[in-house]
Amino acid sequence: DGGITQSPKYLFRKEGQNVTLSCEQNLNHDAMYWYRQDPGQGLRLIYYSQIVNDFQKGDIAEGYSVSREKKESFPLTVTSAQKNPTAFYLCASKDRGPGTDTQYFGPGTRLTVL
Amino acid sequence: AQSVTQLGSHVSVSEGALVLLRCNYSSSVPPYLFWYVQYPNQGLQLLLKYTSAATLVKGINDFEAEFKKSETSFHLTKPSAHMSDAAEYFCAVSDPRGGGNKLTFGTGTQLKVEL
């Protein structure tokens, strides 16, 4: 089955620790995205990547880092510089080219920093 | 810049009643518009989208939405609510020139369906 997987579903970390969230897709999509969701605020774009070895900052990139070494993988690192890391993190992917306008989402990772 | 306003953070309907979730957008160019649904602790699932073809768009599970340029609206409707429709619904807008990379979301509407 084609889709997007995010692991783990729940993640707990101590304050001051870096943590990496996994996102893998087997849809052969070129573009991948990371969003953060907080209650009552909708989704906000953290980073996105349109091709391998290239990525751009979204609206709230501070305190986060990403890499895109493989087409199918787009891990997100939440660093200790992120002031309020506790949130629900969603990964998405999209094909490129004419008519490819829809982002498809993974199941999410809920990060709790203690 | 683009923005989306979803009126009503919580909407409650009776089972079998009409569902109406409101979405107004702001965009300097003709936009693409989307409705997604999210069940608790899950990702977002696309319900329907408008990409400059027919203004009345039909989606999954009998949902539909109508693009009204004069009102800058894209309200979501369903003729008869079912208990399984209880979820959070997000309206989103994107600029077609950006290749769909910048999706701007509304703050969501939580739909409750009562017996």
mmCIF file of C-alpha atoms in Angstrom:
data_model
loop_
_atom_site.group_PDB
_atom_site.id
_atom_site.type_symbol
_atom_site.label_atom_id
_atom_site.label_comp_id
_atom_site.label_asym_id
_atom_site.label_seq_id
_atom_site.Cartn_x
_atom_site.Cartn_y
_atom_site.Cartn_z
ATOM 1 C CA ASP A 1 0.000 0.000 0.000
ATOM 2 C CA GLY A 2 1.275 3.458 -0.869
ATOM 3 C CA GLY A 3 1.316 6.030 1.868
ATOM 4 C CA ILE A 4 3.142 8.142 4.384
ATOM 5 C CA THR A 5 4.411 6.734 7.656
ATOM 6 C CA GLN A 6 5.481 8.699 10.684
ATOM 7 C CA SER A 7 7.163 7.200 13.663
ATOM 8 C CA PRO A 8 6.811 7.024 16.535
ATOM 9 C CA LYS A 9 3.171 7.966 17.110
ATOM 10 C CA TYR A 10 3.922 9.262 20.615
ATOM 11 C CA LEU A 11 7.267 10.631 21.740
ATOM 12 C CA PHE A 12 8.373 11.908 25.119
ATOM 13 C CA ARG A 13 11.572 13.833 25.716
ATOM 14 C CA LYS A 14 13.163 15.800 28.482
ATOM 15 C CA GLU A 15 13.585 19.521 28.100
ATOM 16 C CA GLY A 16 16.892 20.441 26.462
ATOM 17 C CA GLN A 17 17.191 17.276 24.378
ATOM 18 C CA ASN A 18 17.131 17.226 20.607
ATOM 19 C CA VAL A 19 14.680 14.775 19.061
ATOM 20 C CA THR A 20 14.226 13.540 15.487
ATOM 21 C CA LEU A 21 10.844 12.688 14.004
ATOM 22 C CA SER A 22 10.704 10.280 11.105
ATOM 23 C CA CYS A 23 8.674 10.682 7.904
ATOM 24 C CA GLU A 24 8.797 8.161 5.064
ATOM 25 C CA GLN A 25 6.682 7.999 1.903
ATOM 26 C CA ASN A 26 6.457 5.395 -0.844
ATOM 27 C CA LEU A 27 4.250 7.478 -3.146
ATOM 28 C CA ASN A 28 7.227 8.554 -5.248
ATOM 29 C CA HIS A 29 6.349 12.161 -4.465
ATOM 30 C CA ASP A 30 8.987 14.819 -5.014
ATOM 31 C CA ALA A 31 7.791 17.331 -2.429
ATOM 32 C CA MET A 32 7.554 16.796 1.327
ATOM 33 C CA TYR A 33 6.401 19.046 4.151
ATOM 34 C CA TRP A 34 6.435 19.348 7.932
ATOM 35 C CA TYR A 35 3.627 21.051 9.830
ATOM 36 C CA ARG A 36 3.058 21.757 13.472
ATOM 37 C CA GLN A 37 -0.457 21.638 14.929
ATOM 38 C CA ASP A 38 -1.454 23.280 18.192
ATOM 39 C CA PRO A 39 -4.990 23.345 19.599
ATOM 40 C CA GLY A 40 -7.057 26.143 18.099
ATOM 41 C CA GLN A 41 -4.289 27.269 15.735
ATOM 42 C CA GLY A 42 -4.646 25.053 12.702
ATOM 43 C CA LEU A 43 -1.511 23.832 10.952
ATOM 44 C CA ARG A 44 1.622 25.904 10.461
ATOM 45 C CA LEU A 45 4.363 25.094 7.964
ATOM 46 C CA ILE A 46 7.811 24.411 9.436
ATOM 47 C CA TYR A 47 9.913 23.303 6.443
ATOM 48 C CA TYR A 48 9.354 21.908 2.988
ATOM 49 C CA SER A 49 11.453 20.243 0.337
ATOM 50 C CA GLN A 50 10.702 20.074 -3.363
ATOM 51 C CA ILE A 51 13.607 17.856 -4.375
ATOM 52 C CA VAL A 52 16.358 15.805 -2.792
ATOM 53 C CA ASN A 53 19.129 17.824 -1.112
ATOM 54 C CA ASP A 54 17.051 21.009 -1.136
ATOM 55 C CA PHE A 55 14.642 22.474 1.407
ATOM 56 C CA GLN A 56 13.096 25.808 2.357
ATOM 57 C CA LYS A 57 11.978 27.369 5.608
ATOM 58 C CA GLY A 58 8.298 27.697 6.251
ATOM 59 C CA ASP A 59 6.569 30.131 8.560
ATOM 60 C CA ILE A 60 7.912 28.779 11.873
ATOM 61 C CA ALA A 61 11.328 27.229 11.144
ATOM 62 C CA GLU A 62 13.150 28.574 14.198
ATOM 63 C CA GLY A 63 14.307 25.784 16.492
ATOM 64 C CA TYR A 64 13.866 23.074 13.843
ATOM 65 C CA SER A 65 16.140 21.467 11.259
ATOM 66 C CA VAL A 66 15.568 19.019 8.396
ATOM 67 C CA SER A 67 17.459 16.979 5.830
ATOM 68 C CA ARG A 68 16.451 15.437 2.518
ATOM 69 C CA GLU A 69 19.078 12.908 1.522
ATOM 70 C CA LYS A 70 16.600 10.495 -0.044
ATOM 71 C CA LYS A 71 13.435 11.123 -2.006
ATOM 72 C CA GLU A 72 11.339 8.980 0.321
ATOM 73 C CA SER A 73 12.569 10.385 3.629
ATOM 74 C CA PHE A 74 12.309 13.819 5.273
ATOM 75 C CA PRO A 75 13.258 13.704 8.970
ATOM 76 C CA LEU A 76 12.592 16.651 11.261
ATOM 77 C CA THR A 77 14.821 17.471 14.238
ATOM 78 C CA VAL A 78 13.323 19.475 17.059
ATOM 79 C CA THR A 79 16.250 21.161 18.738
ATOM 80 C CA SER A 80 16.640 22.488 22.254
ATOM 81 C CA ALA A 81 16.323 25.987 20.780
ATOM 82 C CA GLN A 82 12.617 25.424 20.095
ATOM 83 C CA LYS A 83 10.907 27.162 22.997
ATOM 84 C CA ASN A 84 7.592 25.296 22.939
ATOM 85 C CA PRO A 85 8.194 21.921 21.268
ATOM 86 C CA THR A 86 5.182 20.082 22.673
ATOM 87 C CA ALA A 87 2.774 19.719 19.741
ATOM 88 C CA PHE A 88 1.350 17.366 17.129
ATOM 89 C CA TYR A 89 3.642 17.128 14.106
ATOM 90 C CA LEU A 90 2.327 16.217 10.670
ATOM 91 C CA CYS A 91 4.281 15.266 7.590
ATOM 92 C CA ALA A 92 2.833 15.580 4.093
ATOM 93 C CA SER A 93 3.913 14.896 0.537
ATOM 94 C CA LYS A 94 2.891 16.004 -2.937
ATOM 95 C CA ASP A 95 3.771 15.158 -6.464
ATOM 96 C CA ARG A 96 5.150 17.861 -8.759
ATOM 97 C CA GLY A 97 3.993 19.104 -12.108
ATOM 98 C CA PRO A 98 0.733 20.370 -13.639
ATOM 99 C CA GLY A 99 -2.393 19.277 -11.837
ATOM 100 C CA THR A 100 -0.541 18.009 -8.787
ATOM 101 C CA ASP A 101 -1.974 20.363 -6.226
ATOM 102 C CA THR A 102 -2.928 18.124 -3.319
ATOM 103 C CA GLN A 103 -0.843 17.439 -0.230
ATOM 104 C CA TYR A 104 -1.330 14.041 1.404
ATOM 105 C CA PHE A 105 -0.749 13.672 5.118
ATOM 106 C CA GLY A 106 0.768 11.089 7.398
ATOM 107 C CA PRO A 107 -0.797 9.996 10.714
ATOM 108 C CA GLY A 108 1.280 12.396 12.823
ATOM 109 C CA THR A 109 3.619 12.235 15.815
ATOM 110 C CA ARG A 110 2.610 13.714 19.153
ATOM 111 C CA LEU A 111 5.676 15.099 20.889
ATOM 112 C CA THR A 112 5.574 15.877 24.591
ATOM 113 C CA VAL A 113 8.525 17.561 26.228
ATOM 114 C CA LEU A 114 8.636 17.106 29.969
ATOM 115 C CA ALA B 1 -0.563 36.963 1.423
ATOM 116 C CA GLN B 2 -3.355 34.477 1.757
ATOM 117 C CA SER B 3 -5.546 33.734 4.733
ATOM 118 C CA VAL B 4 -8.502 31.608 5.724
ATOM 119 C CA THR B 5 -11.179 32.291 8.292
ATOM 120 C CA GLN B 6 -13.365 29.516 9.603
ATOM 121 C CA LEU B 7 -16.380 30.910 11.411
ATOM 122 C CA GLY B 8 -17.290 28.865 14.438
ATOM 123 C CA SER B 9 -14.653 26.796 16.181
ATOM 124 C CA HIS B 10 -17.374 24.387 17.333
ATOM 125 C CA VAL B 11 -20.527 23.374 15.482
ATOM 126 C CA SER B 12 -23.136 20.973 16.813
ATOM 127 C CA VAL B 13 -25.858 19.319 14.698
ATOM 128 C CA SER B 14 -28.357 16.540 15.184
ATOM 129 C CA GLU B 15 -27.939 13.289 13.323
ATOM 130 C CA GLY B 16 -29.747 13.609 9.988
ATOM 131 C CA ALA B 17 -29.577 17.417 9.966
ATOM 132 C CA LEU B 18 -27.791 19.610 7.454
ATOM 133 C CA VAL B 19 -24.124 20.252 8.081
ATOM 134 C CA LEU B 20 -22.783 23.707 7.169
ATOM 135 C CA LEU B 21 -19.188 24.650 7.967
ATOM 136 C CA ARG B 22 -18.121 28.116 6.909
ATOM 137 C CA CYS B 23 -14.880 29.149 5.248
ATOM 138 C CA ASN B 24 -13.923 32.559 3.903
ATOM 139 C CA TYR B 25 -10.621 33.203 2.231
ATOM 140 C CA SER B 26 -8.448 36.120 1.267
ATOM 141 C CA SER B 27 -6.228 35.886 -1.780
ATOM 142 C CA SER B 28 -4.802 38.323 -4.301
ATOM 143 C CA VAL B 29 -5.027 35.720 -7.066
ATOM 144 C CA PRO B 30 -7.629 33.085 -7.947
ATOM 145 C CA PRO B 31 -6.933 30.455 -5.324
ATOM 146 C CA TYR B 32 -6.997 26.739 -4.942
ATOM 147 C CA LEU B 33 -9.178 25.735 -1.986
ATOM 148 C CA PHE B 34 -9.300 22.557 0.045
ATOM 149 C CA TRP B 35 -11.297 20.949 2.827
ATOM 150 C CA TYR B 36 -9.610 18.349 4.999
ATOM 151 C CA VAL B 37 -11.037 16.252 7.850
ATOM 152 C CA GLN B 38 -9.107 15.102 10.912
ATOM 153 C CA TYR B 39 -10.192 12.420 13.358
ATOM 154 C CA PRO B 40 -8.649 12.442 16.851
ATOM 155 C CA ASN B 41 -4.908 11.798 16.879
ATOM 156 C CA GLN B 42 -4.815 11.144 13.156
ATOM 157 C CA GLY B 43 -3.542 12.903 10.078
ATOM 158 C CA LEU B 44 -5.610 14.972 7.659
ATOM 159 C CA GLN B 45 -7.703 13.393 4.931
ATOM 160 C CA LEU B 46 -8.718 15.330 1.841
ATOM 161 C CA LEU B 47 -12.485 15.756 1.521
ATOM 162 C CA LEU B 48 -12.595 17.852 -1.627
ATOM 163 C CA LYS B 49 -10.795 20.595 -3.523
ATOM 164 C CA TYR B 50 -11.466 23.468 -5.887
ATOM 165 C CA THR B 51 -8.879 24.104 -8.570
ATOM 166 C CA SER B 52 -10.645 26.525 -10.934
ATOM 167 C CA ALA B 53 -12.899 24.038 -12.687
ATOM 168 C CA ALA B 54 -16.540 23.626 -11.624
ATOM 169 C CA THR B 55 -17.518 25.931 -8.762
ATOM 170 C CA LEU B 56 -19.631 23.240 -7.067
ATOM 171 C CA VAL B 57 -17.280 20.553 -5.910
ATOM 172 C CA LYS B 58 -18.348 17.136 -4.673
ATOM 173 C CA GLY B 59 -16.184 15.165 -2.314
ATOM 174 C CA ILE B 60 -16.177 11.975 -0.342
ATOM 175 C CA ASN B 61 -18.938 10.912 2.064
ATOM 176 C CA ASP B 62 -21.551 13.181 0.400
ATOM 177 C CA PHE B 63 -19.769 16.400 1.301
ATOM 178 C CA GLU B 64 -19.754 19.236 -1.171
ATOM 179 C CA ALA B 65 -18.599 22.840 -1.290
ATOM 180 C CA GLU B 66 -19.310 25.782 -3.542
ATOM 181 C CA PHE B 67 -16.710 28.344 -4.554
ATOM 182 C CA LYS B 68 -18.274 31.821 -4.530
ATOM 183 C CA LYS B 69 -15.836 34.412 -5.743
ATOM 184 C CA SER B 70 -18.128 37.359 -5.005
ATOM 185 C CA GLU B 71 -18.403 36.280 -1.378
ATOM 186 C CA THR B 72 -14.823 34.899 -1.111
ATOM 187 C CA SER B 73 -16.338 31.809 0.429
ATOM 188 C CA PHE B 74 -15.965 28.055 0.167
ATOM 189 C CA HIS B 75 -18.478 26.664 2.647
ATOM 190 C CA LEU B 76 -18.711 22.916 3.237
ATOM 191 C CA THR B 77 -22.102 21.215 3.360
ATOM 192 C CA LYS B 78 -23.590 17.774 3.791
ATOM 193 C CA PRO B 79 -27.334 17.154 3.516
ATOM 194 C CA SER B 80 -27.617 14.673 6.377
ATOM 195 C CA ALA B 81 -25.151 14.360 9.249
ATOM 196 C CA HIS B 82 -24.005 10.976 10.466
ATOM 197 C CA MET B 83 -22.400 10.167 13.792
ATOM 198 C CA SER B 84 -19.219 9.198 11.959
ATOM 199 C CA ASP B 85 -18.909 12.793 10.671
ATOM 200 C CA ALA B 86 -17.861 13.982 14.128
ATOM 201 C CA ALA B 87 -14.327 15.278 13.596
ATOM 202 C CA GLU B 88 -12.355 18.471 13.054
ATOM 203 C CA TYR B 89 -12.551 20.113 9.656
ATOM 204 C CA PHE B 90 -9.949 22.401 8.135
ATOM 205 C CA CYS B 91 -10.268 24.750 5.203
ATOM 206 C CA ALA B 92 -7.046 25.632 3.368
ATOM 207 C CA VAL B 93 -5.996 27.926 0.534
ATOM 208 C CA SER B 94 -3.026 27.887 -1.798
ATOM 209 C CA ASP B 95 -1.678 30.037 -4.584
ATOM 210 C CA PRO B 96 -1.684 28.056 -7.862
ATOM 211 C CA ARG B 97 1.465 29.860 -8.929
ATOM 212 C CA GLY B 98 3.340 28.346 -6.004
ATOM 213 C CA GLY B 99 2.803 24.775 -7.132
ATOM 214 C CA GLY B 100 0.703 23.999 -4.077
ATOM 215 C CA ASN B 101 3.658 24.333 -1.734
ATOM 216 C CA LYS B 102 2.229 26.951 0.583
ATOM 217 C CA LEU B 103 -1.002 25.725 2.081
ATOM 218 C CA THR B 104 -2.507 28.203 4.522
ATOM 219 C CA PHE B 105 -4.943 26.613 6.945
ATOM 220 C CA GLY B 106 -7.832 27.954 8.935
ATOM 221 C CA THR B 107 -7.986 27.275 12.658
ATOM 222 C CA GLY B 108 -10.451 24.436 12.227
ATOM 223 C CA THR B 109 -14.068 23.686 13.124
ATOM 224 C CA GLN B 110 -14.906 20.872 15.493
ATOM 225 C CA LEU B 111 -18.133 19.177 14.381
ATOM 226 C CA LYS B 112 -20.226 17.399 16.986
ATOM 227 C CA VAL B 113 -23.108 15.168 15.905
ATOM 228 C CA GLU B 114 -25.793 14.443 18.479
ATOM 229 C CA LEU B 115 -28.483 11.798 18.536
#
